[in-house]
XYZ file of C-alpha atoms in Angstrom:
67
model
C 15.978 -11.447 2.720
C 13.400 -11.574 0.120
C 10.802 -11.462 3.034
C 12.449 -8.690 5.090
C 12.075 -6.528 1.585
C 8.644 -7.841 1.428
C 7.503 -6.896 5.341
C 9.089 -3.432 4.487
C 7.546 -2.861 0.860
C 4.365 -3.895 2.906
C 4.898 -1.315 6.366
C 5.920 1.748 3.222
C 2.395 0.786 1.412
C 0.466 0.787 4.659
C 2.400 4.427 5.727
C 1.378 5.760 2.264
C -2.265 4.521 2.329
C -3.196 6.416 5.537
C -1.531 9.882 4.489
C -3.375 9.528 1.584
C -6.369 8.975 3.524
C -5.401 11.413 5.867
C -5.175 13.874 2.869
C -9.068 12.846 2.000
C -10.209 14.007 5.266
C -9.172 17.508 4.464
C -12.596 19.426 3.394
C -10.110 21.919 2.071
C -8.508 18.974 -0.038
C -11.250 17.630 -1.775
C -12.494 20.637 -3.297
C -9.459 19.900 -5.428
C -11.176 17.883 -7.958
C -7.835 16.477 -9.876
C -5.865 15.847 -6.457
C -8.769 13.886 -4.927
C -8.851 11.847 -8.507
C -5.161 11.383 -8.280
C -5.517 10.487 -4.816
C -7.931 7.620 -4.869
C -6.364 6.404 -7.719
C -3.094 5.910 -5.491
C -5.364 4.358 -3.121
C -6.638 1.643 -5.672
C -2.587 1.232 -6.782
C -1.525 0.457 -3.404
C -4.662 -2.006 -3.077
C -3.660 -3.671 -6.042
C 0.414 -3.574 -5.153
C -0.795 -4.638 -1.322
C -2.461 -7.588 -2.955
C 0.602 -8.730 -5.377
C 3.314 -8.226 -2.237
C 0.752 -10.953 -0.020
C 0.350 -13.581 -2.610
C 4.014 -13.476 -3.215
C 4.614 -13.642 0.804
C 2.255 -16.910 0.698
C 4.215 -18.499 -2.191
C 7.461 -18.198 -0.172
C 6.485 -18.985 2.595
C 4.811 -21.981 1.143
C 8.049 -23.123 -0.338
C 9.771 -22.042 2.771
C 7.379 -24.693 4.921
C 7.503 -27.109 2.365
C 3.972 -26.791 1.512
């Protein structure tokens, strides 16, 4: 289960990261100086929470394998 909730935690991240990207390809959005700062600082968030969600993943399914 723990997995499942991972793989989906993962797919939400990945949705999020390209309509924020999406967002930074607007010329009309990034003459909005505090949304674009927001916005890459979501980016680096989601990097970081990306990150944490994968080395968890290995370490079950490390213990999973028995390895």
């Amino acid at each position: 289960r723990y997995l499942s909730d991972l793989r989906k935690l993962g797919y939400a991240l990945e949705q999020e990261k390209d309509a924020l990207y999406a967002r930074l390809s607007d010329p009309a959005f990034l003459r909005d100086g505090p949304a674009v700062s927001a916005t890459t600082a979501r980016l680096d968030a989601i990097e970081q929470e990306t990150a944490a969600a994968m080395a968890r993943w290995e370490a079950l399914e490390a213990v999973a394998t028995g390895g």
